[in-house]
Coordinates of N, CA and C in Angstrom, one line a residue:
X1 N 120.9 134.7 191.1 CA 119.8 133.9 191.8 C 120.1 132.4 191.4
X2 N 119.9 131.6 192.5 CA 120.1 130.2 192.3 C 119.1 129.6 191.4
X3 N 119.4 128.5 190.7 CA 118.5 127.9 189.8 C 117.1 127.5 190.4
X4 N 117.2 126.9 191.6 CA 115.9 126.6 192.3 C 115.1 127.8 192.7
X5 N 115.8 128.9 193.1 CA 115.0 130.1 193.4 C 114.4 130.7 192.1
X6 N 115.2 130.6 191.0 CA 114.6 131.1 189.8 C 113.4 130.3 189.3
X7 N 113.5 129.0 189.5 CA 112.4 128.1 189.2 C 111.1 128.4 190.0
X8 N 111.3 128.7 191.3 CA 110.2 129.0 192.2 C 109.6 130.4 191.7
X9 N 110.5 131.3 191.4 CA 110.0 132.7 191.0 C 109.2 132.5 189.7
X10 N 109.7 131.7 188.7 CA 109.0 131.5 187.5 C 107.6 130.8 187.7
X11 N 107.6 129.9 188.7 CA 106.4 129.2 189.0 C 105.4 130.2 189.6
X12 N 105.8 131.1 190.4 CA 105.0 132.1 191.0 C 104.4 133.0 189.9
X13 N 105.2 133.4 188.9 CA 104.8 134.3 187.8 C 103.7 133.6 187.0
X14 N 104.0 132.3 186.7 CA 103.0 131.5 185.9 C 101.7 131.4 186.6
X15 N 101.8 131.0 187.9 CA 100.6 130.9 188.7 C 99.8 132.2 188.9
X16 N 100.5 133.3 189.1 CA 99.9 134.6 189.2 C 99.2 135.0 187.9
X17 N 99.8 134.8 186.8 CA 99.2 135.1 185.5 C 97.9 134.3 185.3
X18 N 98.0 133.0 185.6 CA 96.8 132.1 185.4 C 95.7 132.5 186.4
X19 N 96.1 132.8 187.6 CA 95.1 133.1 188.7 C 94.5 134.5 188.4
X20 N 95.3 135.5 188.0 CA 94.8 136.8 187.7 C 93.8 136.7 186.5
X21 N 94.2 135.9 185.5 CA 93.3 135.7 184.4 C 92.0 135.1 184.7
X22 N 92.1 134.1 185.6 CA 90.8 133.3 185.9 C 90.0 134.0 186.9
X23 N 90.6 134.7 187.9 CA 89.8 135.2 189.0 C 89.9 136.7 189.3
X24 N 90.8 137.4 188.5 CA 90.9 138.8 188.7 C 92.0 139.2 189.6
X25 N 92.3 140.5 189.7 CA 93.4 141.0 190.5 C 93.2 140.7 192.0
X26 N 92.0 140.5 192.5 CA 91.8 140.3 193.9 C 92.0 138.9 194.4
X27 N 92.5 138.0 193.5 CA 92.7 136.6 193.9 C 93.6 136.6 195.2
X28 N 93.3 135.8 196.2 CA 94.1 135.7 197.4 C 95.5 135.3 197.0
X29 N 96.5 136.0 197.5 CA 97.9 135.6 197.3 C 98.3 134.2 197.7
X30 N 97.6 133.7 198.8 CA 97.8 132.4 199.2 C 97.4 131.4 198.1
X31 N 96.4 131.7 197.4 CA 96.0 130.8 196.3 C 97.0 130.8 195.2
X32 N 97.6 131.9 194.9 CA 98.7 132.0 193.9 C 99.9 131.1 194.4
X33 N 100.3 131.3 195.7 CA 101.4 130.5 196.2 C 101.1 129.0 196.1
X34 N 99.9 128.6 196.5 CA 99.5 127.2 196.5 C 99.5 126.7 195.0
X35 N 99.0 127.5 194.1 CA 99.0 127.1 192.7 C 100.5 126.9 192.2
X36 N 101.4 127.7 192.7 CA 102.8 127.6 192.3 C 103.5 126.5 193.0
X37 N 102.9 125.9 194.1 CA 103.5 124.8 194.8 C 104.6 125.4 195.8
X38 N 104.4 126.6 196.3 CA 105.3 127.2 197.3 C 104.5 127.8 198.4
X39 N 105.1 128.2 199.5 CA 104.5 128.8 200.6 C 104.4 130.3 200.4
X40 N 103.6 130.9 201.3 CA 103.4 132.4 201.2 C 104.7 133.1 201.4
X41 N 105.6 132.5 202.3 CA 106.9 133.2 202.6 C 107.7 133.3 201.3
X42 N 107.7 132.3 200.5 CA 108.4 132.3 199.2 C 107.8 133.4 198.3
X43 N 106.5 133.5 198.3 CA 105.9 134.5 197.5 C 106.4 135.9 197.9
X44 N 106.3 136.2 199.3 CA 106.7 137.5 199.8 C 108.2 137.7 199.7
X45 N 109.0 136.7 199.7 CA 110.5 136.9 199.5 C 110.7 137.4 198.0
X46 N 109.9 137.0 197.1 CA 110.1 137.4 195.7 C 109.3 138.7 195.3
X47 N 108.2 138.9 195.9 CA 107.3 140.0 195.5 C 106.7 140.7 196.8
X48 N 106.8 142.0 196.8 CA 106.3 142.7 198.1 C 104.8 142.7 198.2
X49 N 104.1 142.7 197.0 CA 102.7 142.7 197.0 C 102.1 142.2 195.7
X50 N 100.8 142.2 195.5 CA 100.2 141.7 194.3 C 100.5 142.7 193.1
X51 N 100.7 143.9 193.3 CA 101.0 144.9 192.3 C 102.5 144.6 191.8
X52 N 103.4 144.3 192.7 CA 104.7 144.0 192.3 C 104.7 142.7 191.5
X53 N 103.9 141.8 191.8 CA 103.7 140.5 191.1 C 103.2 140.8 189.7
X54 N 102.2 141.7 189.6 CA 101.7 142.0 188.2 C 102.7 142.7 187.4
X55 N 103.5 143.6 188.0 CA 104.5 144.3 187.2 C 105.6 143.3 186.7
X56 N 105.9 142.3 187.6 CA 106.9 141.3 187.2 C 106.4 140.5 186.0
X57 N 105.1 140.2 186.0 CA 104.5 139.5 184.8 C 104.7 140.3 183.5
X58 N 104.4 141.6 183.6 CA 104.5 142.5 182.4 C 106.0 142.7 182.0
X59 N 106.8 142.8 183.0 CA 108.3 142.9 182.8 C 108.8 141.7 182.1
X60 N 108.3 140.5 182.5 CA 108.8 139.2 181.9 C 108.3 139.2 180.4
X61 N 107.1 139.7 180.1 CA 106.6 139.7 178.7 C 107.5 140.6 177.9
X62 N 107.9 141.8 178.4 CA 108.8 142.7 177.6 C 110.1 142.0 177.4
X63 N 110.6 141.2 178.4 CA 111.9 140.5 178.2 C 111.7 139.5 177.1
X64 N 110.5 138.8 176.9 CA 110.3 137.9 175.8 C 110.3 138.7 174.5
X65 N 109.7 139.9 174.5 CA 109.8 140.7 173.3 C 111.3 141.0 172.9
X66 N 112.0 141.4 173.9 CA 113.4 141.7 173.7 C 114.2 140.6 173.1
X67 N 113.9 139.3 173.6 CA 114.6 138.2 173.1 C 114.3 137.9 171.6
X68 N 113.0 138.0 171.3 CA 112.5 137.7 169.9 C 112.7 138.8 168.9
X69 N 112.9 140.0 169.4 CA 112.9 141.2 168.6 C 114.0 141.3 167.6
X70 N 113.7 141.5 166.4 CA 114.7 141.7 165.3 C 114.4 143.0 164.7
X71 N 115.3 144.0 165.0 CA 115.0 145.4 164.5 C 115.2 145.5 163.0
X72 N 115.7 144.5 162.3 CA 115.8 144.5 160.9 C 114.6 144.0 160.2
X73 N 113.7 143.4 160.9 CA 112.5 142.8 160.3 C 111.5 143.9 159.8
X74 N 110.9 143.7 158.7 CA 109.9 144.7 158.2 C 108.8 144.8 159.2
X75 N 108.3 146.0 159.4 CA 107.3 146.3 160.3 C 106.0 145.4 160.1
X76 N 105.7 145.1 158.9 CA 104.6 144.3 158.5 C 104.7 142.9 159.1
X77 N 105.9 142.5 159.4 CA 106.2 141.1 160.0 C 106.4 141.3 161.5
X78 N 107.0 142.3 161.9 CA 107.3 142.5 163.3 C 106.1 142.7 164.2
X79 N 105.2 143.6 163.8 CA 104.0 143.9 164.6 C 103.2 142.7 164.8
X80 N 102.8 141.9 163.8 CA 102.0 140.8 164.1 C 102.7 139.7 165.0
X81 N 104.0 139.6 164.9 CA 104.7 138.7 165.7 C 104.6 139.1 167.2
X82 N 104.8 140.4 167.4 CA 104.7 140.9 168.8 C 103.3 140.9 169.3
X83 N 102.3 141.1 168.4 CA 100.9 141.1 168.8 C 100.6 139.6 169.3
X84 N 101.0 138.7 168.5 CA 100.7 137.3 168.9 C 101.4 136.9 170.2
X85 N 102.7 137.3 170.3 CA 103.5 136.9 171.5 C 102.9 137.6 172.7
X86 N 102.4 138.8 172.6 CA 101.9 139.5 173.8 C 100.5 139.5 174.0
X87 N 99.7 138.7 173.3 CA 98.3 138.7 173.4 C 97.8 138.4 174.8
X88 N 98.3 137.3 175.4 CA 97.8 137.0 176.7 C 98.1 138.1 177.7
X89 N 99.4 138.6 177.7 CA 99.8 139.6 178.6 C 98.9 140.9 178.5
X90 N 98.6 141.3 177.2 CA 97.8 142.4 177.0 C 96.4 142.2 177.6
X91 N 95.8 141.1 177.3 CA 94.5 140.8 177.8 C 94.5 140.8 179.4
X92 N 95.5 140.2 179.9 CA 95.7 140.2 181.4 C 95.8 141.7 181.9
X93 N 96.7 142.5 181.2 CA 96.9 143.8 181.6 C 95.5 144.6 181.6
X94 N 94.8 144.4 180.5 CA 93.5 145.1 180.4 C 92.6 144.7 181.6
X95 N 92.5 143.4 181.9 CA 91.7 143.0 183.0 C 92.2 143.6 184.3
X96 N 93.5 143.5 184.6 CA 94.0 143.9 185.9 C 93.9 145.4 186.0
X97 N 94.0 146.2 184.9 CA 94.0 147.6 185.0 C 92.7 148.1 185.5
X98 N 91.6 147.4 185.2 CA 90.3 147.7 185.7 C 90.2 147.6 187.3
X99 N 91.0 146.7 187.8 CA 90.9 146.4 189.3 C 92.0 147.1 190.1
X100 N 93.0 147.5 189.5 CA 94.2 148.1 190.2 C 93.9 149.5 190.7
X101 N 94.4 149.8 191.9 CA 94.4 151.1 192.4 C 95.8 151.6 192.3
X102 N 96.0 152.5 191.3 CA 97.4 152.9 191.1 C 97.8 154.2 191.7
X103 N 98.9 154.2 192.5 CA 99.4 155.4 193.1 C 100.3 156.1 192.0
X104 N 100.8 157.2 192.4 CA 101.7 158.0 191.5 C 102.9 157.1 191.2
X105 N 103.5 156.5 192.2 CA 104.7 155.6 192.0 C 104.4 154.5 191.1
X106 N 103.2 153.9 191.2 CA 102.8 152.8 190.3 C 102.6 153.2 188.9
X107 N 102.1 154.4 188.7 CA 101.9 154.9 187.4 C 103.3 155.2 186.7
X108 N 104.2 155.6 187.5 CA 105.6 155.8 187.1 C 106.2 154.4 186.6
X109 N 105.9 153.3 187.4 CA 106.4 152.0 187.0 C 105.7 151.6 185.7
X110 N 104.4 151.8 185.5 CA 103.8 151.5 184.2 C 104.4 152.3 183.1
X111 N 104.7 153.6 183.3 CA 105.2 154.4 182.3 C 106.6 153.9 181.9
X112 N 107.4 153.4 182.9 CA 108.7 152.8 182.6 C 108.6 151.6 181.7
X113 N 107.6 150.8 181.9 CA 107.4 149.6 181.1 C 107.1 150.1 179.6
X114 N 106.3 151.1 179.5 CA 106.0 151.6 178.2 C 107.2 152.2 177.5
X115 N 108.0 152.9 178.3 CA 109.3 153.5 177.7 C 110.2 152.4 177.3
X116 N 110.2 151.3 178.0 CA 111.1 150.2 177.6 C 110.6 149.6 176.2
X117 N 109.3 149.5 176.0 CA 108.8 149.1 174.7 C 109.2 150.1 173.6
X118 N 109.1 151.3 173.9 CA 109.4 152.3 172.9 C 110.9 152.3 172.6
X119 N 111.8 152.1 173.5 CA 113.2 152.0 173.2 C 113.5 150.7 172.4
X120 N 112.7 149.7 172.6 CA 112.9 148.5 171.8 C 112.5 148.8 170.3
X121 N 111.6 149.6 170.1 CA 111.1 149.9 168.7 C 112.0 151.0 168.0
X122 N 112.9 151.7 168.7 CA 113.6 152.8 168.1 C 114.4 152.4 166.9
X123 N 115.2 151.4 166.9 CA 115.9 151.0 165.8 C 115.1 150.5 164.6
X124 N 114.0 149.8 164.9 CA 113.0 149.4 163.9 C 112.4 150.5 163.2
X125 N 112.0 151.6 163.9 CA 111.4 152.7 163.3 C 112.4 153.4 162.3
X126 N 113.6 153.6 162.8 CA 114.6 154.2 161.9 C 114.8 153.5 160.6
X127 N 115.0 152.1 160.8 CA 115.2 151.3 159.6 C 113.9 151.3 158.6
X128 N 112.7 151.3 159.2 CA 111.5 151.3 158.5 C 111.3 152.6 157.7
X129 N 111.7 153.7 158.4 CA 111.6 155.0 157.7 C 112.6 155.0 156.5
X130 N 113.8 154.5 156.8 CA 114.8 154.5 155.7 C 114.4 153.6 154.5
X131 N 113.7 152.6 154.8 CA 113.2 151.7 153.7 C 111.9 152.2 153.1
X132 N 111.3 153.2 153.6 CA 110.1 153.8 153.0 C 108.9 153.1 153.5
X133 N 109.0 152.3 154.6 CA 107.8 151.6 155.1 C 106.9 152.6 156.0
X134 N 107.6 153.5 156.6 CA 106.9 154.4 157.5 C 107.1 155.9 157.1
X135 N 106.2 156.7 157.5 CA 106.4 158.2 157.3 C 107.5 158.6 158.1
X136 N 108.2 159.7 157.8 CA 109.3 160.2 158.5 C 109.0 160.7 159.9
X137 N 107.7 161.0 160.2 CA 107.3 161.6 161.5 C 106.9 160.5 162.4
X138 N 106.9 159.2 162.0 CA 106.5 158.1 162.9 C 107.6 157.9 164.0
X139 N 107.1 157.7 165.2 CA 108.0 157.5 166.4 C 107.8 156.1 166.9
X140 N 108.7 155.6 167.8 CA 108.5 154.4 168.5 C 107.1 154.3 169.3
X141 N 106.7 155.5 169.8 CA 105.5 155.5 170.5 C 104.3 155.2 169.6
X142 N 104.4 155.6 168.4 CA 103.3 155.3 167.4 C 103.2 153.8 167.2
X143 N 104.3 153.1 167.2 CA 104.3 151.6 167.0 C 103.8 150.9 168.2
X144 N 104.1 151.4 169.4 CA 103.5 150.9 170.6 C 102.0 151.1 170.7
X145 N 101.6 152.3 170.3 CA 100.1 152.5 170.2 C 99.5 151.6 169.1
X146 N 100.1 151.4 168.0 CA 99.6 150.6 167.0 C 99.5 149.1 167.5
X147 N 100.4 148.7 168.2 CA 100.4 147.3 168.8 C 99.2 147.2 169.8
X148 N 99.0 148.2 170.6 CA 97.9 148.2 171.5 C 96.6 148.2 170.8
X149 N 96.5 149.0 169.7 CA 95.3 149.0 168.9 C 95.0 147.7 168.3
X150 N 96.0 147.0 167.8 CA 95.8 145.7 167.2 C 95.3 144.7 168.3
X151 N 95.9 144.8 169.5 CA 95.4 143.9 170.5 C 93.9 144.1 170.8
X152 N 93.5 145.4 170.7 CA 92.1 145.8 171.0 C 91.2 145.1 170.0
X153 N 91.6 144.7 168.8 CA 90.7 144.1 167.9 C 90.5 142.6 168.2
X154 N 91.3 142.1 169.1 CA 91.2 140.6 169.3 C 90.4 140.3 170.6
X155 N 89.4 139.6 170.4 CA 88.6 139.2 171.6 C 88.8 137.8 172.1
X156 N 89.3 136.9 171.2 CA 89.6 135.5 171.5 C 91.0 135.5 172.2
X157 N 91.1 134.6 173.2 CA 92.4 134.5 174.0 C 93.4 133.6 173.3
X158 N 92.9 132.8 172.3 CA 93.8 131.9 171.6 C 94.1 132.4 170.3
X159 N 95.3 132.2 169.8 CA 95.7 132.6 168.5 C 95.3 131.5 167.6
X160 N 94.3 131.8 166.7 CA 93.7 130.8 165.8 C 93.5 131.5 164.5
X161 N 92.8 130.8 163.6 CA 92.6 131.4 162.2 C 91.8 132.7 162.3
X162 N 90.8 132.8 163.1 CA 90.0 134.0 163.3 C 90.8 135.1 163.8
X163 N 91.7 134.8 164.8 CA 92.5 135.9 165.3 C 93.5 136.3 164.3
X164 N 94.1 135.4 163.6 CA 95.0 135.7 162.5 C 94.4 136.7 161.5
X165 N 93.1 136.4 161.1 CA 92.4 137.3 160.2 C 92.2 138.7 160.9
X166 N 91.9 138.8 162.1 CA 91.8 140.0 162.8 C 93.1 140.8 162.9
X167 N 94.2 140.1 163.1 CA 95.5 140.7 163.2 C 95.8 141.3 161.8
X168 N 95.6 140.5 160.7 CA 95.9 141.0 159.4 C 95.0 142.2 159.0
X169 N 93.8 142.2 159.4 CA 92.9 143.4 159.1 C 93.4 144.6 159.9
X170 N 93.7 144.4 161.2 CA 94.2 145.5 162.0 C 95.6 146.0 161.4
X171 N 96.4 145.1 161.1 CA 97.7 145.5 160.5 C 97.6 146.3 159.3
X172 N 96.7 145.9 158.4 CA 96.4 146.7 157.2 C 96.0 148.1 157.5
X173 N 95.1 148.3 158.4 CA 94.6 149.6 158.8 C 95.8 150.4 159.4
X174 N 96.5 149.8 160.3 CA 97.6 150.5 161.0 C 98.7 150.9 160.0
X175 N 99.1 150.0 159.1 CA 100.2 150.4 158.2 C 99.7 151.4 157.2
X176 N 98.5 151.4 156.8 CA 98.0 152.5 155.9 C 98.1 153.9 156.6
X177 N 97.9 153.9 157.9 CA 98.0 155.2 158.6 C 99.4 155.6 158.8
X178 N 100.3 154.7 158.9 CA 101.7 155.0 159.2 C 102.6 155.1 158.0
X179 N 102.1 154.7 156.8 CA 102.9 154.6 155.6 C 103.0 156.0 155.0
X180 N 104.1 156.2 154.3 CA 104.3 157.5 153.6 C 103.2 157.8 152.6
X181 N 102.9 159.0 152.4 CA 101.8 159.4 151.5 C 102.3 159.8 150.2

């Protein structure tokens, strides 16, 4: 993809995330295109519909996780990092999920995003079990669930001192449940 086309696609993703956050999943696609500074044609060349646009936002967040992910990092450091990095996307996902009408194919796409997160955690889980941080029966799915639970504790959209305290409290509870006995 050419640099200018990539820049327009990124602008559309940023505009869509901000628009979905402010106005919900039903925001007119023309408004998203205008917010991105492009025409409707550019939007439709990049995304077939609003659901495709939403999936691209979540896909981009997982790519951010993949870039920052260090499988050698202790779980007690890795989970809060990912929770902070993914807070906006999780809150957006929660809001959009209430409005989305998902077909079987779309549910498969969502499941694939979850599977991608689980694959990301696989090496971390193995290392954490070997270090004695996690019980031997803990799976990558458990860590994805733990991350979702931690996001559920946070009501503020901004990472601030109060959110940091909520993350620390949630992390303590999660790690107690996943730790060897």
